[in-house]
Each structure stands twice: as C-alpha cells, then as structure tokens.
Tab-separated table of C-alpha atoms in Angstrom:
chain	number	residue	atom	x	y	z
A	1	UNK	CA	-0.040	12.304	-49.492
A	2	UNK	CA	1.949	15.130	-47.961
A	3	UNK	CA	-1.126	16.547	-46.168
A	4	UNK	CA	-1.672	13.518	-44.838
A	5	UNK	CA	1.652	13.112	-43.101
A	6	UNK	CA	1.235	16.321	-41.710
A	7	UNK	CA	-2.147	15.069	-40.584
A	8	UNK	CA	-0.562	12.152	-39.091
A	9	UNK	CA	2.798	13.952	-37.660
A	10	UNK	CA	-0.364	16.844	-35.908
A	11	UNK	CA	-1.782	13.982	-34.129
A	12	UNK	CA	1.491	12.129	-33.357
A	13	UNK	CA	2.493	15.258	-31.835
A	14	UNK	CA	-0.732	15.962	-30.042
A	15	UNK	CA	-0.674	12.362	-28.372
A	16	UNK	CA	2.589	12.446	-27.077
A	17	UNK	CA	1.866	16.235	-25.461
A	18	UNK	CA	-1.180	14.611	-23.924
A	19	UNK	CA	1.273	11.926	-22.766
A	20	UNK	CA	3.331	14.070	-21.036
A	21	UNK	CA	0.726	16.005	-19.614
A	22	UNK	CA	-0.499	13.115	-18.172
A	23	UNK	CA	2.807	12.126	-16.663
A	24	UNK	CA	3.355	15.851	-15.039
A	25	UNK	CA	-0.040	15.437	-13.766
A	26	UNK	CA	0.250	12.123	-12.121
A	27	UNK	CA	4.164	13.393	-10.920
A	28	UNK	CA	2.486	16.173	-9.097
A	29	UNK	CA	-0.927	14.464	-7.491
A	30	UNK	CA	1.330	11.559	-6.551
A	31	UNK	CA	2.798	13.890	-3.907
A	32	UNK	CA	-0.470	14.693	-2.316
A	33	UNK	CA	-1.562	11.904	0.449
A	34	UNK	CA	-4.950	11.697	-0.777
A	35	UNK	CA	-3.469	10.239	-3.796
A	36	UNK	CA	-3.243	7.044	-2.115
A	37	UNK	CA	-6.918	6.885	-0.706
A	38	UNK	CA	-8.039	3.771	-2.973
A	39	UNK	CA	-4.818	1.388	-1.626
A	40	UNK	CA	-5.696	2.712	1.869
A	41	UNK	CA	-9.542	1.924	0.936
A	42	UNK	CA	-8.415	-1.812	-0.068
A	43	UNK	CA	-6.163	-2.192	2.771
A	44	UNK	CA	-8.698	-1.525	5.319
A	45	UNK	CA	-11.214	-3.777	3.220
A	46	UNK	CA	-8.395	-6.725	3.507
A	47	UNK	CA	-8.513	-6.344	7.141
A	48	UNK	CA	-12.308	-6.996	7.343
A	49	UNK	CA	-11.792	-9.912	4.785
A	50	UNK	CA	-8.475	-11.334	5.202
A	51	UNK	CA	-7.801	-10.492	9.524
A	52	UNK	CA	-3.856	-9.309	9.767
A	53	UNK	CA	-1.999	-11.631	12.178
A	54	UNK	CA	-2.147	-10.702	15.603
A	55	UNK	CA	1.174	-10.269	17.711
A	56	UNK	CA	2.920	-9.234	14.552
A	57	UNK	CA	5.972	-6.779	12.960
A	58	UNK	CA	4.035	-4.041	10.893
A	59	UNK	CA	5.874	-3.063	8.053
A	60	UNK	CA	5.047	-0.043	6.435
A	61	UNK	CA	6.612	2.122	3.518
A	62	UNK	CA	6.598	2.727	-0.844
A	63	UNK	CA	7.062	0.983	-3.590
A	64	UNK	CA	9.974	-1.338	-2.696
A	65	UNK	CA	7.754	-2.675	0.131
A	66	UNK	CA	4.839	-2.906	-2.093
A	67	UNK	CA	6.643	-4.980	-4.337
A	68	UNK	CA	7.862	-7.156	-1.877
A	69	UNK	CA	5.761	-10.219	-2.380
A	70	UNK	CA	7.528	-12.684	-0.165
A	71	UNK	CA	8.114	-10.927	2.643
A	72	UNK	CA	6.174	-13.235	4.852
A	73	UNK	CA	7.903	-16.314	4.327
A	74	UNK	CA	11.457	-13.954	4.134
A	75	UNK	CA	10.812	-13.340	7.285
A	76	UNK	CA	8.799	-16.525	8.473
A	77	UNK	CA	9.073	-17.139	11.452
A	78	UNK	CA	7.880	-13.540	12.399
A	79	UNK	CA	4.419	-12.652	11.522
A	80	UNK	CA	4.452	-9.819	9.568
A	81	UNK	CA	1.932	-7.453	8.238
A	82	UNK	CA	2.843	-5.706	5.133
A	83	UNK	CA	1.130	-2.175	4.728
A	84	UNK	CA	3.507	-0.630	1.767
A	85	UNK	CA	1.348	1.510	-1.222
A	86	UNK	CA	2.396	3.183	-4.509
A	87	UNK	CA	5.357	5.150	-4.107
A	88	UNK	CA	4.538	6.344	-0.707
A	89	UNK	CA	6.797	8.741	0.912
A	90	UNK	CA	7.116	9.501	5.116
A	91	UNK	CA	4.183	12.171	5.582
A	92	UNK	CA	2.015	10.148	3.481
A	93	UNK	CA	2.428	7.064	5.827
A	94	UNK	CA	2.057	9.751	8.261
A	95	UNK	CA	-1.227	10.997	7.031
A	96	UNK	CA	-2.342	7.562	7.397
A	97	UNK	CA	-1.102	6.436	10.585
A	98	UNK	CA	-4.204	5.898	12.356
A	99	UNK	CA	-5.373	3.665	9.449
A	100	UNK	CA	-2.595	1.523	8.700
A	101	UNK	CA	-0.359	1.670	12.081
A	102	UNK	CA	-2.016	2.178	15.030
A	103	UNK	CA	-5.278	-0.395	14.676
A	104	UNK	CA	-2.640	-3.473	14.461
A	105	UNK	CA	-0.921	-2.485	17.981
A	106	UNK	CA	2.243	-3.826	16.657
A	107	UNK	CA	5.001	-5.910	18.116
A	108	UNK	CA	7.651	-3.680	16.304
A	109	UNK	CA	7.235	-0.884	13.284
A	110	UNK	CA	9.507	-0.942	10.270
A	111	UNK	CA	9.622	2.620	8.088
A	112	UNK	CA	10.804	1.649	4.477
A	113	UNK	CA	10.322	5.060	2.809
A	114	UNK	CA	12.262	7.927	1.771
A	115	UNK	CA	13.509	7.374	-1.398
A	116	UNK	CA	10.347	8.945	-3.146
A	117	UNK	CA	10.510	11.513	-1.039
A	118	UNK	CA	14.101	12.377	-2.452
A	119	UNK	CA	12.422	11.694	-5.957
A	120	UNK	CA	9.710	14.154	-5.541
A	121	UNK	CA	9.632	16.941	-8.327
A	122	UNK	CA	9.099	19.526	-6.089
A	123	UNK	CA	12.768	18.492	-4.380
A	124	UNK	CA	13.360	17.927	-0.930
A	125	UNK	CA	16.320	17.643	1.383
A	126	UNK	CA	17.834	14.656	2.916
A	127	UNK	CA	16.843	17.159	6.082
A	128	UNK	CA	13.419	17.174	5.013
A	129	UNK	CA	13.176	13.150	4.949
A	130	UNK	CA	14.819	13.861	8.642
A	131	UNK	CA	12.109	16.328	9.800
A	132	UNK	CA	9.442	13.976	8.600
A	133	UNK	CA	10.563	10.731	10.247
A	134	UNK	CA	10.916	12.408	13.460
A	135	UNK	CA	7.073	13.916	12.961
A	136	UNK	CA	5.769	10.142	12.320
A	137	UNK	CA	7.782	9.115	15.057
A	138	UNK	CA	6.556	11.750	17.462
A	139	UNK	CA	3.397	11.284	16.583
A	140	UNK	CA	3.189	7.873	16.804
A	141	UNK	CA	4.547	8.118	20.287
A	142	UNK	CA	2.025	11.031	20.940
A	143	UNK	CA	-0.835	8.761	20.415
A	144	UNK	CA	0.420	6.081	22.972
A	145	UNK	CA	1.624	3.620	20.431
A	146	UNK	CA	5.213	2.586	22.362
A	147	UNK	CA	6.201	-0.358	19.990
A	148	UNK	CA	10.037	0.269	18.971
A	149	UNK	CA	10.852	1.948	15.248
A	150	UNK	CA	12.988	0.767	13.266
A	151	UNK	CA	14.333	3.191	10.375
A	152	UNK	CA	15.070	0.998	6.741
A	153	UNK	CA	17.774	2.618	5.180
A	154	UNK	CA	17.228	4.065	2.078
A	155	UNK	CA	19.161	2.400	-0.518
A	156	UNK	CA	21.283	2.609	-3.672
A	157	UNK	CA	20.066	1.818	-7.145
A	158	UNK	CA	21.491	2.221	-10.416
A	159	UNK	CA	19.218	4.429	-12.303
A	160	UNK	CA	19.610	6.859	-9.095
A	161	UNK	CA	23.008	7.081	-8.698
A	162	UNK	CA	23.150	10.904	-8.696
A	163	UNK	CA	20.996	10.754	-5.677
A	164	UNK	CA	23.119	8.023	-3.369
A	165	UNK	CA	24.765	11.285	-1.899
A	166	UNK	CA	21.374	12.900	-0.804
A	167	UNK	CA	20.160	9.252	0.273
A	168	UNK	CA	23.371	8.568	1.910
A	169	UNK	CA	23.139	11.801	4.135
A	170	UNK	CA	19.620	11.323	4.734
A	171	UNK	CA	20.543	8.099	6.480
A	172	UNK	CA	23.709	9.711	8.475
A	173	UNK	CA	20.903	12.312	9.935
A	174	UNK	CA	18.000	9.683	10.752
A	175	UNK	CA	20.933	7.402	12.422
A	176	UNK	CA	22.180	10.410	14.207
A	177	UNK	CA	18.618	11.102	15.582
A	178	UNK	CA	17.521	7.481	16.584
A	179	UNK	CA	21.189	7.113	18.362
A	180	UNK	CA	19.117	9.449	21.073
A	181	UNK	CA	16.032	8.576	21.150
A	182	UNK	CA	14.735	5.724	23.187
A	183	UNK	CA	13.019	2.748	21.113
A	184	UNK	CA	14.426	4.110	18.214
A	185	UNK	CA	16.699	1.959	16.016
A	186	UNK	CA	18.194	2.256	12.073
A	187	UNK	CA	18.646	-0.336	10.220
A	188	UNK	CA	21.150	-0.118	7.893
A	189	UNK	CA	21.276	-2.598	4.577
A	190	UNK	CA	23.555	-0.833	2.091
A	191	UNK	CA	26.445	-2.749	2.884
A	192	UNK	CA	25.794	-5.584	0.912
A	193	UNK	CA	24.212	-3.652	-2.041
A	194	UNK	CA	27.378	-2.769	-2.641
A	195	UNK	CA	30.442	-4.654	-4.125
A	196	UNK	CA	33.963	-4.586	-2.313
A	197	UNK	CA	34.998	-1.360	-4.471
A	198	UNK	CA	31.618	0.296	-3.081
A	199	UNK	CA	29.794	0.260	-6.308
A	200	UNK	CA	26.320	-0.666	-6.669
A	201	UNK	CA	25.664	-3.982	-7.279
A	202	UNK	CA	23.628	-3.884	-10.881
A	203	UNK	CA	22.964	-7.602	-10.042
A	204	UNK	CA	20.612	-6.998	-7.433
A	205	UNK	CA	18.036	-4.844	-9.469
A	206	UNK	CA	15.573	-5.462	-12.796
A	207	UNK	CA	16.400	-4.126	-16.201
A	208	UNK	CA	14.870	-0.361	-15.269
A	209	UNK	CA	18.075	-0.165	-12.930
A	210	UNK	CA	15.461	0.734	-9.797
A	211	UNK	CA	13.314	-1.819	-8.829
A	212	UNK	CA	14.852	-4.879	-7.030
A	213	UNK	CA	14.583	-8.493	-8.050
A	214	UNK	CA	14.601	-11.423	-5.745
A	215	UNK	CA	18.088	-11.740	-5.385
A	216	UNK	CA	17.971	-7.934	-3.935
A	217	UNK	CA	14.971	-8.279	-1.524
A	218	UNK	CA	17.051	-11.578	-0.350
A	219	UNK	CA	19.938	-8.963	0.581
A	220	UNK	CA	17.074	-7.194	2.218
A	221	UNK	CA	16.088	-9.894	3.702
A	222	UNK	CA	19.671	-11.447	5.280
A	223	UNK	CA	20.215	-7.894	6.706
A	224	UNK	CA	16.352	-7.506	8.290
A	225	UNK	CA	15.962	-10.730	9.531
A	226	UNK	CA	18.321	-11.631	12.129
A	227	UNK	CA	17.723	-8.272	13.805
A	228	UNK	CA	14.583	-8.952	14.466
A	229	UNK	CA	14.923	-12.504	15.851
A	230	UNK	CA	17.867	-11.223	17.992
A	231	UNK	CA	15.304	-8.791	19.327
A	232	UNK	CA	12.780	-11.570	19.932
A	233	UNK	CA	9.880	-11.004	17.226
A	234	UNK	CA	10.497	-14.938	16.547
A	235	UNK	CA	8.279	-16.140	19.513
A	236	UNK	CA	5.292	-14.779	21.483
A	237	UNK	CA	5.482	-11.760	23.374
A	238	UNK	CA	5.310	-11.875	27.320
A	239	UNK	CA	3.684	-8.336	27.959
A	240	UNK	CA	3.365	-5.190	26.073
C-alpha cells in the first residue's frame, strides 16, 4: 500500500514538474515573434476568404483586442478591421507590420498593446514599451504608410495592480512623445476604469481579475468611439 503511494506521489510530482516546464517554456517562446506565425498564417488566409472592409480603422494589438468580439458593431458605424493575436506585445506587431498593417492602407491605425510587454518574464521598462512604439511608428511612416496613430492606453486590472505604476508611466512617456509628433495621437481610457476614489473598478473585469467582460470593453468602447467619429472615420473618406 505504502509503495504504492509513493508510486503515486513520484508521478504526481513528475506531472506537475512537466507542468511547469511546460508553462516556463511557453512564458519564454511567447516572447519571440515567430511565436505568433499560425494567427498571422490564419489572418492572412481570412483575407483571401473573408475580404477586410475597404476604407476602414485597422485595429491592431494582444489579447484584450483579440478578445474583443464585438468590436464591429461597438464601433458600427466605422468599419473596422480587427488584427489583435495571442498576447502580442509592440515589436511583435512590429515584426508583422507588412502583413497585418500595411496591405489594408488604413483610414486610421489603433495600437492596443503594451501590457504584455510589461508582463514579459524577461522584464521590461515602461521606457522600453516607449522605444518600441516609436520604432513601429517610425517604421510605419518609413514605409510611406501616412494614416494617423492612435496610441490605446494601457490599462488597469485587478490581478496587475503592482504593475499600474509601470503602466501608468508608460502612458505619461508615449503621451509625451505623440504630443510632438505629427499624426500622432493617445488615447487615453483609464478614467472610467476607475471609481471616484481612483480604484480599479473590479466590476469591469471576469473572475481571473485580468480579462475584461462586456461591461469593460463597453467603457472601451464609450471612450474609443466618439474620437473617432469626431475625427470623421463615420463616413467616406474624400482623399488620402
């Protein structure tokens, strides 16, 4: 009886060290770009199947976009395309700019990233998430795509409240930047995330404290949305 226990506690043991292997694995290749070649893959396969509207606001970005399955009609009238994978962070979106940004020739371009990049095990900066959105930016720009950025800021959760410092001075340095840069613009939609004593808002997120519900990508939603119609991306476009 009591060697099998042991027998039983050995392979217990043995399955949750492969378990955590296999969480330190994915952790690390998660970080690397190439990571994300199959949702890039089935992206480019949608566009062959499913055309993208032309004329349209390209939204691209990580998991929160990803998960945002009614962005078209949250932002109906504005066409949208909606090009968010896994939990991508800037240079990853980056690294697949000229598959997922510049064949749509977008209207306007909408960054919702970052907060994976102040995730990632290896630890960066709120200047790093700086130094990358200027190197999308510039490159964009490099490569003759004009269309105006606009910077989501990252937001506050629950489960990552030790990080709302890091997130909140990585959006103080990417508002800073855009301030000077022409066709540049950051959006900013903490301010209703929060209640009137500046706490998160634990109603606006599932149970895992992280991942917003409807009621949150509505807040994302009220704040996003009039910019863009006050900006015109409600009705066709004269000239580009």
């Amino acid at each position: 009886m009591r060697r099998g226990l042991v027998a039983l506690g050995a392979v217990f043991g043995a399955a949750i060290l492969a378990l955590f292997a296999f969480l330190i694995y994915v952790l690390l290749a998660s970080g690397d770009p190439k990571y994300w070649e199959g949702e890039i893959a089935a992206f480019e396969r949608l566009d062959v199947s499913n055309p993208p509207p032309a004329d349209a606001v390209l939204f691209v970005g990580g998991r929160d976009l990803r998960l945002w399955s009614s962005l078209p009609a949250d932002m109906a009238p504005i066409p949208v395309i909606q090009r968010g994978f896994g939990g991508a962070q800037i240079p990853h979106i980056n690294h697949y700019r000229a598959r997922i940004i510049l064949p749509y020739r977008p209207r306007a371009i909408l960054v919702m990233a970052g907060d994976a990049d102040l995730a990632d095990v290896r630890g960066r900066r709120p200047e790093d998430v700086l130094d990358d959105f200027r190197t999308l930016a510039l490159s964009l720009r490099a490569e003759g795509e004009d269309a105006p950025i606009y910077f989501i800021s990252l937001r506050p959760s629950p489960a990552r409240d030790e990080r709302w410092y890091g997130a909140q001075r990585a959006n103080a340095l990417i508002a800073d930047y855009v301030r000077h840069e022409r066709g540049m613009y950051f959006l900013d939609v903490t301010a209703k995330m929060l209640d009137e004593n500046g706490n998160i808002r634990g109603d606006l997120y599932r149970w895992d404290g992280l991942t917003l519900n409807e009621r949150g990508y509505a807040v994302l939603a009220e704040t996003i949305k009039p910019v863009l119609i006050e900006a015109g991306y409600g009705g066709l476009r004269s000239s580009r």
